[in-house]
Coordinates of N, CA and C in Angstrom, one line a residue:
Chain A
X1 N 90.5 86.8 117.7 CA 90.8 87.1 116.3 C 91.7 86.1 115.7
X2 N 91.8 85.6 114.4 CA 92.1 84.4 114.0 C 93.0 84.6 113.7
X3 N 94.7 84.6 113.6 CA 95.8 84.9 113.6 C 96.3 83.2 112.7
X4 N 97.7 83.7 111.9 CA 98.7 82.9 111.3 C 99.8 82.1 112.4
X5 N 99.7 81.3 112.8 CA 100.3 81.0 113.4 C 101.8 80.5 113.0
X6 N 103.1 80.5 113.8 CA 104.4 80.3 113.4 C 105.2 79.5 114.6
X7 N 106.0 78.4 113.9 CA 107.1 78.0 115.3 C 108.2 77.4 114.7
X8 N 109.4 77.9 114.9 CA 109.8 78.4 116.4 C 109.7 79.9 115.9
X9 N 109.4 80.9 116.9 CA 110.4 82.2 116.4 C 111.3 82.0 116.1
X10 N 112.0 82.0 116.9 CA 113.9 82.1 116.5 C 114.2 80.5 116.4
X11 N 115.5 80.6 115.8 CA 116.4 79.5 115.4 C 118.0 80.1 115.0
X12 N 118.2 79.0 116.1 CA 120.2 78.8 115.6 C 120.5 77.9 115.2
X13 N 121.1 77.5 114.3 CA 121.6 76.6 113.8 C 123.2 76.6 113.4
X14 N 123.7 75.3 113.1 CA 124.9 75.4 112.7 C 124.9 75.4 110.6
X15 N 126.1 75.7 110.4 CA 125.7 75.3 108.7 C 125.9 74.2 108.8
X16 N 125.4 73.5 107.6 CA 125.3 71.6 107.6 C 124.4 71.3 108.1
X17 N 123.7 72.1 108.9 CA 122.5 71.5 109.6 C 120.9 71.7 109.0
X18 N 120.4 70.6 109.0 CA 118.9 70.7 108.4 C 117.4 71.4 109.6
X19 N 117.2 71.9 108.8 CA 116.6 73.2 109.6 C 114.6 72.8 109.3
X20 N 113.9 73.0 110.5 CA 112.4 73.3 109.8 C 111.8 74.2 110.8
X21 N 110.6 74.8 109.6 CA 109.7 75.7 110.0 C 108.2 75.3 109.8
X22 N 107.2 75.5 110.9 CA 105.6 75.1 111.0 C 105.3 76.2 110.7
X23 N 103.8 76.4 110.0 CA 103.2 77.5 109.7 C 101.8 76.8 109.7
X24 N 100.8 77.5 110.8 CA 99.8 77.2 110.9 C 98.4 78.2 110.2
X25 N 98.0 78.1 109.3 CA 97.2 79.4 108.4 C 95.9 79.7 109.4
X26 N 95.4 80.5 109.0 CA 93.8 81.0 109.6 C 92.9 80.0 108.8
X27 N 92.5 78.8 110.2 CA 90.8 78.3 109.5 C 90.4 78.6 108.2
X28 N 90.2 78.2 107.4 CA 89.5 78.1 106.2 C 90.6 79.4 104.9
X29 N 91.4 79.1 105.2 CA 92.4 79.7 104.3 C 93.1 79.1 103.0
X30 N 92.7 78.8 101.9 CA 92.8 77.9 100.9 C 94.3 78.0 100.7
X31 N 95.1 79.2 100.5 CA 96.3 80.0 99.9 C 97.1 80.2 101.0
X32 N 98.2 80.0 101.0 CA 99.1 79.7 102.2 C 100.6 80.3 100.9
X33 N 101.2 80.8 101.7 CA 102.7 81.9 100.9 C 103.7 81.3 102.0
X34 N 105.1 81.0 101.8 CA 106.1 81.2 102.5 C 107.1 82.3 101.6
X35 N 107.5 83.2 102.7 CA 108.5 84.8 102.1 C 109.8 84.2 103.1
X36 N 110.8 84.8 102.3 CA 112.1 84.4 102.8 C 112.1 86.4 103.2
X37 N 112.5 87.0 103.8 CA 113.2 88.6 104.3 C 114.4 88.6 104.7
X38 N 115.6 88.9 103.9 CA 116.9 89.3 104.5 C 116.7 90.0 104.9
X39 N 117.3 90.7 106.2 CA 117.6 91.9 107.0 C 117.8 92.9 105.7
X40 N 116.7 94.0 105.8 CA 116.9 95.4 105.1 C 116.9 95.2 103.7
X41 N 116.0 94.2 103.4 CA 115.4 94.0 102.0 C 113.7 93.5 102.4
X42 N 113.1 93.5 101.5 CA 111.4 93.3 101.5 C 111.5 91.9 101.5
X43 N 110.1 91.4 101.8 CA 110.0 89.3 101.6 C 110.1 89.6 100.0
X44 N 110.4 88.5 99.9 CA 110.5 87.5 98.9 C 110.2 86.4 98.6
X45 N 108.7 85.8 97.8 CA 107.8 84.9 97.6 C 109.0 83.6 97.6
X46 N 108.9 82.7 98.2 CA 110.0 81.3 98.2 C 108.2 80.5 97.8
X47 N 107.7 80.1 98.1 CA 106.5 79.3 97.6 C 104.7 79.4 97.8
X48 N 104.1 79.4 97.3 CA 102.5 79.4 97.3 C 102.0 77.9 96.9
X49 N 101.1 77.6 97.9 CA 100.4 76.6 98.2 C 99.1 77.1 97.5
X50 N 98.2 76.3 96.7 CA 96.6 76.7 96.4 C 95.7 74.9 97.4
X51 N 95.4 74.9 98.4 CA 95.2 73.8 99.3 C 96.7 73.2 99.2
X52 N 96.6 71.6 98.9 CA 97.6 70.8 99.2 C 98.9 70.9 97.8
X53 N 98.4 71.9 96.8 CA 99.0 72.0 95.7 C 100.1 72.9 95.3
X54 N 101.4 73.1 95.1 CA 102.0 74.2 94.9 C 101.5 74.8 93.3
X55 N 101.7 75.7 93.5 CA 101.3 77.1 92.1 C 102.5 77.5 92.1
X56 N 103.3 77.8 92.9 CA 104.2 79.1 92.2 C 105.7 78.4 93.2
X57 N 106.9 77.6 93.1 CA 108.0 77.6 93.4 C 108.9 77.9 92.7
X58 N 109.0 79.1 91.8 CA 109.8 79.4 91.1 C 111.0 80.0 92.0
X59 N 111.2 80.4 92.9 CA 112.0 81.2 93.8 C 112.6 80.3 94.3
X60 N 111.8 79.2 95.0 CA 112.4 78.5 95.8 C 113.9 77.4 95.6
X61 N 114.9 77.7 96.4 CA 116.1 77.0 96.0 C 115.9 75.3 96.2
X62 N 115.6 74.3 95.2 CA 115.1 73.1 95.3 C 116.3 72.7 95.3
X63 N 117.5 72.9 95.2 CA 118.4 71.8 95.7 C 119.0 71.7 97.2
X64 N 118.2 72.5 97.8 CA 118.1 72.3 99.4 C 116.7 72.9 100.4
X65 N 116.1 73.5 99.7 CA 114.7 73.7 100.4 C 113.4 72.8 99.6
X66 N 112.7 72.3 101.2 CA 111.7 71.6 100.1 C 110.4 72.5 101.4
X67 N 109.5 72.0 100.8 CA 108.0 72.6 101.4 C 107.1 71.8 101.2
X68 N 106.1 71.2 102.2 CA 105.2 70.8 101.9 C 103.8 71.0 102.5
X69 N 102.4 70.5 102.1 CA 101.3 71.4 102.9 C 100.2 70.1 102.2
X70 N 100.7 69.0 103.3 CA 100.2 67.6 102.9 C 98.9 67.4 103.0
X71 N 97.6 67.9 104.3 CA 96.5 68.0 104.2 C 96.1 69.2 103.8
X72 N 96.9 70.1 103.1 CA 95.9 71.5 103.3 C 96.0 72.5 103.9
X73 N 96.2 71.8 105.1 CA 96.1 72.6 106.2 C 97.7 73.6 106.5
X74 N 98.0 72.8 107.5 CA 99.3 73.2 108.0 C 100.5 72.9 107.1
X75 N 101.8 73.7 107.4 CA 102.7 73.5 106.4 C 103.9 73.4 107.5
X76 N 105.2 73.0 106.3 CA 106.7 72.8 106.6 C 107.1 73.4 105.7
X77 N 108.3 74.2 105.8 CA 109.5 74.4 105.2 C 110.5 74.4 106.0
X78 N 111.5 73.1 104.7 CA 112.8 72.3 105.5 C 113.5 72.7 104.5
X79 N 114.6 73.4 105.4 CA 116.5 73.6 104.7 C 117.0 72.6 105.0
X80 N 118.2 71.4 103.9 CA 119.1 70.5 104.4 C 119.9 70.8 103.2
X81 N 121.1 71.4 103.6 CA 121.8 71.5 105.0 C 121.8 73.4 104.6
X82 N 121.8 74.0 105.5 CA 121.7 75.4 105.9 C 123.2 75.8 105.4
X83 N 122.8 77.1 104.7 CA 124.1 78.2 104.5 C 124.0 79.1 105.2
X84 N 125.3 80.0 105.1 CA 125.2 81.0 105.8 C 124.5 82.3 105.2
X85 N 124.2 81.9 104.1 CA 123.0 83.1 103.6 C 122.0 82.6 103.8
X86 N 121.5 81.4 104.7 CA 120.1 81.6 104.4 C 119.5 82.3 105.8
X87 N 120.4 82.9 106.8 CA 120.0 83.6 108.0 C 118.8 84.5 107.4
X88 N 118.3 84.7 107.7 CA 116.8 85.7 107.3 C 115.6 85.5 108.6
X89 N 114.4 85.9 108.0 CA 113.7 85.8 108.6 C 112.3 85.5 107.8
X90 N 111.5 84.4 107.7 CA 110.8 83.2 106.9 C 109.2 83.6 107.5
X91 N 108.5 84.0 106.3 CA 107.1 84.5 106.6 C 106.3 83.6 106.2
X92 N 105.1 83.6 106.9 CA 104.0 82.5 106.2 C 102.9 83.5 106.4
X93 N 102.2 83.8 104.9 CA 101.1 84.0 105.1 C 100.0 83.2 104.6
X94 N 98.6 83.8 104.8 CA 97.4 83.0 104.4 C 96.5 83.7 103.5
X95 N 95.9 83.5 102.8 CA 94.8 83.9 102.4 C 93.7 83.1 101.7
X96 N 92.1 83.9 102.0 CA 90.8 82.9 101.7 C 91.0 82.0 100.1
X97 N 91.6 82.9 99.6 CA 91.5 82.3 98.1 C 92.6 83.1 97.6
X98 N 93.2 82.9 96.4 CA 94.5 83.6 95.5 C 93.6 84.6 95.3
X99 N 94.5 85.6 95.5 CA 93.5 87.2 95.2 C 93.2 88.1 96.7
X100 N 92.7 87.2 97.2 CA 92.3 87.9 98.6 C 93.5 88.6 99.5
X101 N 93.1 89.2 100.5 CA 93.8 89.9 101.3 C 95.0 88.5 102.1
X102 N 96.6 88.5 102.0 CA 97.3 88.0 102.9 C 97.2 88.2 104.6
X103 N 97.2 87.4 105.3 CA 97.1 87.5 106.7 C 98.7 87.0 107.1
X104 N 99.8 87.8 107.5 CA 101.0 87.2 108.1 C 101.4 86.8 109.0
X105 N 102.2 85.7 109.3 CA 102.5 85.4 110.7 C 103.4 86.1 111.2
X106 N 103.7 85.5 112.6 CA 105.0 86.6 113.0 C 106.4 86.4 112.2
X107 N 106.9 85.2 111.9 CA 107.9 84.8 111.4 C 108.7 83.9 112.2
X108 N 109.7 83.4 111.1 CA 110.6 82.0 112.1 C 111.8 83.2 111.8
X109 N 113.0 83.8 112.7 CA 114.0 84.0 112.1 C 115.2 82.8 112.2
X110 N 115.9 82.8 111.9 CA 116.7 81.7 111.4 C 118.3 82.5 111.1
X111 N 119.0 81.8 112.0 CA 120.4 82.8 112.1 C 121.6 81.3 111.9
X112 N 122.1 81.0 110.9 CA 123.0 80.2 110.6 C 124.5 80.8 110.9
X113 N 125.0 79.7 111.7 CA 126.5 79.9 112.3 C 127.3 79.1 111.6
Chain B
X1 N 109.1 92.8 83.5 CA 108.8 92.2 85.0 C 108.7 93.4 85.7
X2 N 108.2 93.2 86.8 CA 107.5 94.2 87.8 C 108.3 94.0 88.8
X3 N 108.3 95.6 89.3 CA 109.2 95.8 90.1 C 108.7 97.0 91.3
X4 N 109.0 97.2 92.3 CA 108.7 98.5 93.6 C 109.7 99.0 93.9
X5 N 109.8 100.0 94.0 CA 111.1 101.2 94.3 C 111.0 101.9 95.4
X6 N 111.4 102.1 96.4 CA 110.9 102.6 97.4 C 112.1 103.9 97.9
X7 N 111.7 104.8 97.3 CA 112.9 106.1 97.2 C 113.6 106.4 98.4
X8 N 113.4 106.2 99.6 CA 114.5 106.2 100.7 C 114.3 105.3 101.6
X9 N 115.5 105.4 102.0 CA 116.0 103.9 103.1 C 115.2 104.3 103.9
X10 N 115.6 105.3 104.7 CA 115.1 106.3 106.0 C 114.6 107.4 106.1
X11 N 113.5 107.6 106.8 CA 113.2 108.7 107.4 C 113.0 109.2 108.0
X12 N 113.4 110.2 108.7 CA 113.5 110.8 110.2 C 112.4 112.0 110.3
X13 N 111.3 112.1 111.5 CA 110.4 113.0 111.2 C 110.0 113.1 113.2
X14 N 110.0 114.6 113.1 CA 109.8 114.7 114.6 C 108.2 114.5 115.1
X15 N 108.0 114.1 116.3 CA 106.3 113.8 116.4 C 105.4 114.9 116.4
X16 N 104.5 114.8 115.9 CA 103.2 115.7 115.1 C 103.2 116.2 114.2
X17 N 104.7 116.3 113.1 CA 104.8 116.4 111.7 C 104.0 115.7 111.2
X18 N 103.8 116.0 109.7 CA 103.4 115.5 108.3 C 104.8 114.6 107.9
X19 N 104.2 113.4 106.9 CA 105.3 112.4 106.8 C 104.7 112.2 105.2
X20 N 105.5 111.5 104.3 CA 105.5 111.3 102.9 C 106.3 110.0 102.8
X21 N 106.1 108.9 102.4 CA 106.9 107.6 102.3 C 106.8 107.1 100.9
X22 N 107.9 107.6 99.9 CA 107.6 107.0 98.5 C 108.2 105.9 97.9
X23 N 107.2 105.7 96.8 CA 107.3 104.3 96.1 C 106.8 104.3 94.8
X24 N 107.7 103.8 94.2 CA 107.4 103.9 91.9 C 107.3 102.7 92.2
X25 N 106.1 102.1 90.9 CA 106.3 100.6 90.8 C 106.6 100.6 89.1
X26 N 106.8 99.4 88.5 CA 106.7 99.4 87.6 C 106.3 98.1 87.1
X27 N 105.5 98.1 86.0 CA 104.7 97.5 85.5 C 104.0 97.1 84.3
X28 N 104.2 96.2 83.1 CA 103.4 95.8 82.2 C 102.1 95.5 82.0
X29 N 101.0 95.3 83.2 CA 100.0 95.1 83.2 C 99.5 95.7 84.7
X30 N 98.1 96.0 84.4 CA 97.2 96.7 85.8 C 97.7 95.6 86.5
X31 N 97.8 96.5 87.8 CA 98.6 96.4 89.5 C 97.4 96.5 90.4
X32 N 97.9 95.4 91.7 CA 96.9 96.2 92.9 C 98.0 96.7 94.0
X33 N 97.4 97.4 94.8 CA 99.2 98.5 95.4 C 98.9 98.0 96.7
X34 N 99.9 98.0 97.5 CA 99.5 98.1 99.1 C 101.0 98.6 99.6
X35 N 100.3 99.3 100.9 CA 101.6 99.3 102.5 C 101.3 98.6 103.4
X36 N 102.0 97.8 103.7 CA 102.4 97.2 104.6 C 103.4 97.4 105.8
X37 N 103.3 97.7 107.1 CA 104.0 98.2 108.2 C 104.4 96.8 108.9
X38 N 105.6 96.9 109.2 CA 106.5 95.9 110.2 C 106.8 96.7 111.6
X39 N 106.8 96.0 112.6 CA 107.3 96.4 113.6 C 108.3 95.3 113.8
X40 N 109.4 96.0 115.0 CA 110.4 94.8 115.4 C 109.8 93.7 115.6
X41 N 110.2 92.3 114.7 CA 110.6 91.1 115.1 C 108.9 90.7 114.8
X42 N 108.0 91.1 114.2 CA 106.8 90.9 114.1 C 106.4 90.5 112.2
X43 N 105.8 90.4 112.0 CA 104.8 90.3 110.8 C 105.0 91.6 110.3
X44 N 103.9 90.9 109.0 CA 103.5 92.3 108.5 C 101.8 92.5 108.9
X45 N 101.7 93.9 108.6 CA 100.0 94.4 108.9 C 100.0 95.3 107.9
X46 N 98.8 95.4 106.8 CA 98.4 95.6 106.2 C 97.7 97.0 106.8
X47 N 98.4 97.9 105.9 CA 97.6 99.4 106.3 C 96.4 99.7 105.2
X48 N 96.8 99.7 103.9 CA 96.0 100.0 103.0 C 96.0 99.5 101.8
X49 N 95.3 99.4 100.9 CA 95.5 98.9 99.6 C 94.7 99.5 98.9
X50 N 95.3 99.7 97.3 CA 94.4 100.1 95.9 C 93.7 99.0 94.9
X51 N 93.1 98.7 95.1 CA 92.4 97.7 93.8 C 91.8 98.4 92.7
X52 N 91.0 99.4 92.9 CA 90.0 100.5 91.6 C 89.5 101.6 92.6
X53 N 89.0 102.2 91.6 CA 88.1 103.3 91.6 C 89.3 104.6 92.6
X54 N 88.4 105.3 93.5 CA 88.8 106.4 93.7 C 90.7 106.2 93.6
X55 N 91.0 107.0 93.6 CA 92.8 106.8 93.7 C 93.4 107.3 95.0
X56 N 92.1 108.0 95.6 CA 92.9 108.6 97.1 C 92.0 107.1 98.2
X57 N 93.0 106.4 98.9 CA 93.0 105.2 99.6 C 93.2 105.7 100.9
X58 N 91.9 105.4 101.9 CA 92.4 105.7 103.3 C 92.6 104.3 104.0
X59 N 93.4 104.3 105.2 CA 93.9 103.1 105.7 C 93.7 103.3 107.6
X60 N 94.3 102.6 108.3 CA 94.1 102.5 109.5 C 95.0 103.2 109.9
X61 N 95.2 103.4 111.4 CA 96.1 104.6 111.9 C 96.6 105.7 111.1
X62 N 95.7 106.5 110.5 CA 95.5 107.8 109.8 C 96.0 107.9 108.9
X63 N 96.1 106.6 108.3 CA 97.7 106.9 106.8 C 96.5 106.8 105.6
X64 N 96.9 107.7 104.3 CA 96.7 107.5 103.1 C 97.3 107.4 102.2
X65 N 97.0 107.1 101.4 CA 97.8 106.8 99.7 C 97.0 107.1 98.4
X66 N 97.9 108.0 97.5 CA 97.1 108.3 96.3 C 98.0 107.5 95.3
X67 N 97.2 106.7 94.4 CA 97.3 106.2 93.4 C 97.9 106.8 92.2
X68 N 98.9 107.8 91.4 CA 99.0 108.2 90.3 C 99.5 107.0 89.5
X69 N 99.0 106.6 88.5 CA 98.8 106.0 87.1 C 100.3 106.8 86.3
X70 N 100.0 107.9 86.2 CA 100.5 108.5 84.9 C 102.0 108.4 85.5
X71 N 102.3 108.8 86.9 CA 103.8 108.7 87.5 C 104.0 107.4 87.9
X72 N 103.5 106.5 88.0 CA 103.1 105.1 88.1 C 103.9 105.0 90.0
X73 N 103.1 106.3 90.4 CA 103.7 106.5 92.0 C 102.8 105.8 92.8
X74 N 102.9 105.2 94.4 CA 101.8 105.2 95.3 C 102.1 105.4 96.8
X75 N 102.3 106.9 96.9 CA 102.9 107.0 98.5 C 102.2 107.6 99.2
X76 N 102.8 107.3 100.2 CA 102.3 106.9 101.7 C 101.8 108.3 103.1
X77 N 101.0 108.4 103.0 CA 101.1 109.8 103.7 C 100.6 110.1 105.0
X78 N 100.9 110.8 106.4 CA 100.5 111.2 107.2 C 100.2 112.1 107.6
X79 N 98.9 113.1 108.2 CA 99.0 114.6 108.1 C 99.8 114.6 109.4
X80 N 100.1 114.1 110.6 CA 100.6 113.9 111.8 C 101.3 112.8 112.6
X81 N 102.1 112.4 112.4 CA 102.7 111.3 113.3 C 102.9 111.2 114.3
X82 N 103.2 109.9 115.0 CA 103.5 109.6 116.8 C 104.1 108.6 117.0
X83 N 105.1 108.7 118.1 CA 105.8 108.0 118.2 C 105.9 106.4 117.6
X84 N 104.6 105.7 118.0 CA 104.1 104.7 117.7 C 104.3 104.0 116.3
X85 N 104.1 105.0 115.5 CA 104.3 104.8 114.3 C 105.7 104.5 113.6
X86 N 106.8 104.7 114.3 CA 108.4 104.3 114.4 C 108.3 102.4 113.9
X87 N 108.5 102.0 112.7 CA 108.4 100.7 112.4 C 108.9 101.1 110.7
X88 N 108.9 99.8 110.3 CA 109.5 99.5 108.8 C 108.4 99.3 108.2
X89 N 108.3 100.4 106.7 CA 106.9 100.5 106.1 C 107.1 99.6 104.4
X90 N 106.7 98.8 104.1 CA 106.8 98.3 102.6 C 105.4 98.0 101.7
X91 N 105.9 98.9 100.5 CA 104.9 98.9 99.7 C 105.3 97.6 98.4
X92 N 104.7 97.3 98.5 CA 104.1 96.2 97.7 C 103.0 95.7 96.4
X93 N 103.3 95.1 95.6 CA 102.2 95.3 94.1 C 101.8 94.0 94.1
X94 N 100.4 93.8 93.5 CA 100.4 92.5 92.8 C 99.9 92.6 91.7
X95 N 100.4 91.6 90.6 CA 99.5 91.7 89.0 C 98.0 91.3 89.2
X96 N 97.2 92.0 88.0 CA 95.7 91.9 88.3 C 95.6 90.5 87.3
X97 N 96.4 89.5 87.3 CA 96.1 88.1 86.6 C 95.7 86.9 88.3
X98 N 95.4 86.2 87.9 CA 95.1 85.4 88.8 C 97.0 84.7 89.2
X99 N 96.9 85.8 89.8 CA 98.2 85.5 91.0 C 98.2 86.0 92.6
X100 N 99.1 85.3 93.6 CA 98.6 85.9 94.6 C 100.1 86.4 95.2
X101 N 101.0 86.8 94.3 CA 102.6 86.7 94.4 C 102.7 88.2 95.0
X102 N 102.9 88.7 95.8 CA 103.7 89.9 96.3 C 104.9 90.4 96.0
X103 N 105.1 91.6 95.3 CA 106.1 91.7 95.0 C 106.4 93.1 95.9
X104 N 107.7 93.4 97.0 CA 107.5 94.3 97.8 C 108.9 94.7 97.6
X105 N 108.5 96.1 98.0 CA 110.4 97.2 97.5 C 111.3 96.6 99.3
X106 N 111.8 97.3 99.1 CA 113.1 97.3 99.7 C 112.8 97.8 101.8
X107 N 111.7 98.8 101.2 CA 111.3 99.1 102.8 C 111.9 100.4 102.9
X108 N 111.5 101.0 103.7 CA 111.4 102.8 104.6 C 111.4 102.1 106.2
X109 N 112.4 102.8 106.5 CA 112.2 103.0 108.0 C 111.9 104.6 108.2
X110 N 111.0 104.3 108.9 CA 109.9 105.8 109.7 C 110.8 105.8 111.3
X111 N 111.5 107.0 111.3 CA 112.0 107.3 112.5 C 110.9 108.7 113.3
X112 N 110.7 108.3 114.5 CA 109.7 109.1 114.8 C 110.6 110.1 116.3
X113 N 111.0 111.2 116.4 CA 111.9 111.8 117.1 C 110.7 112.3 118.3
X114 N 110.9 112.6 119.5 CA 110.1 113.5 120.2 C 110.2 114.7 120.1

């Protein structure tokens, strides 16, 4: 079964330090989401990809996160330099087209010291 | 702007009870509804969702959901639980415009007792 792929799970970091996350989507998945989840709150949309193109970074904090999803395919999202609020836990999902059903990965958690 | 409310943090329910997991959304324009279940340290999985028609929504591992419009409710229901079912449940909306933005409450933890 075709699953969302994620790496690393976990991450430690120090603050000041620049941080990244791989998110690999399900084959033929146009729409690709990254969700930021603080502990004991729901995700929260940080960016949507439509192929290589962003649609929606309105959430995303651009004076230190950037994202990108250069062939289409696979993606990055990079913190420089990490706070101590950005400890969470960073979702990627996929979907065939905007509209369709989301498929989620496991997640990167990400614990800034 | 649109928003999901998810009326309790926690729930505690012994195994083979009936369960109820609620959520108000609110909304300027037709919504599509979903729950979504977490387990530790995992993803999400998609239990159920409302797009149209009937309002009573059945989903996988015996859960359903009825749509009310007029209370602009969509919760989450079991006639029997099991242990297994012990995870973080989040309901979730999206606008019926060409968006693919999830907008999800706060989350229910389902505590499942023996």
């Amino acid at each position: 079964e075709a699953e969302v792929a994620q790496s690393p799970r976990y991450k430690i970091t120090e603050k000041s330090q620049a941080v990244a996350f791989w998110c690999d989507p399900i084959s033929g998945h146009a729409t690709l989401y990254w969700y930021r989840q603080i502990l004991g709150q729901g995700p929260e949309l940080l960016v949507q990809f439509q192929d290589e193109s962003v649609v929606d970074d309105s959430q995303l904090p651009k004076d230190r996160f950037s994202a990108e999803r250069l062939k289409g395919v696979d993606s990055t999202l990079k913190i420089q330099p990490a706070e101590l609020g950005d400890s969470a836990m960073y979702l990627c999902a996929s979907s065939f087209q905007t509209g369709y059903e989301q498929f989620f990965g496991p997640g990167t958690r990400l614990t800034v010291l | 702007a649109q928003s999901v409310t998810q009326l309790d943090s926690q729930v505690p329910v012994f195994e083979e009870a009936p369960v109820e997991l609620r959520c108000n959304y609110s909304s300027s324009v037709s919504v599509y509804l979903f729950w979504y279940v977490q387990y530790p340290n995992q993803g999400l999985q998609l239990l159920l969702k409302y797009l149209s028609g009937s309002t009573l929504v059945k989903g996988i591992n015996g859960f359903e959901a009825e749509f009310n419009k007029s209370q602009t409710s969509f919760h989450l229901r079991k006639p029997s639980v099991h242990i297994s079912d012990t995870a973080e449940y989040f309901c979730a909306l999206r606008g019926s415009g060409n968006t693919g933005k999830l907008i999800f409450g706060q989350g229910t933890t389902l505590q499942v007792k023996p």
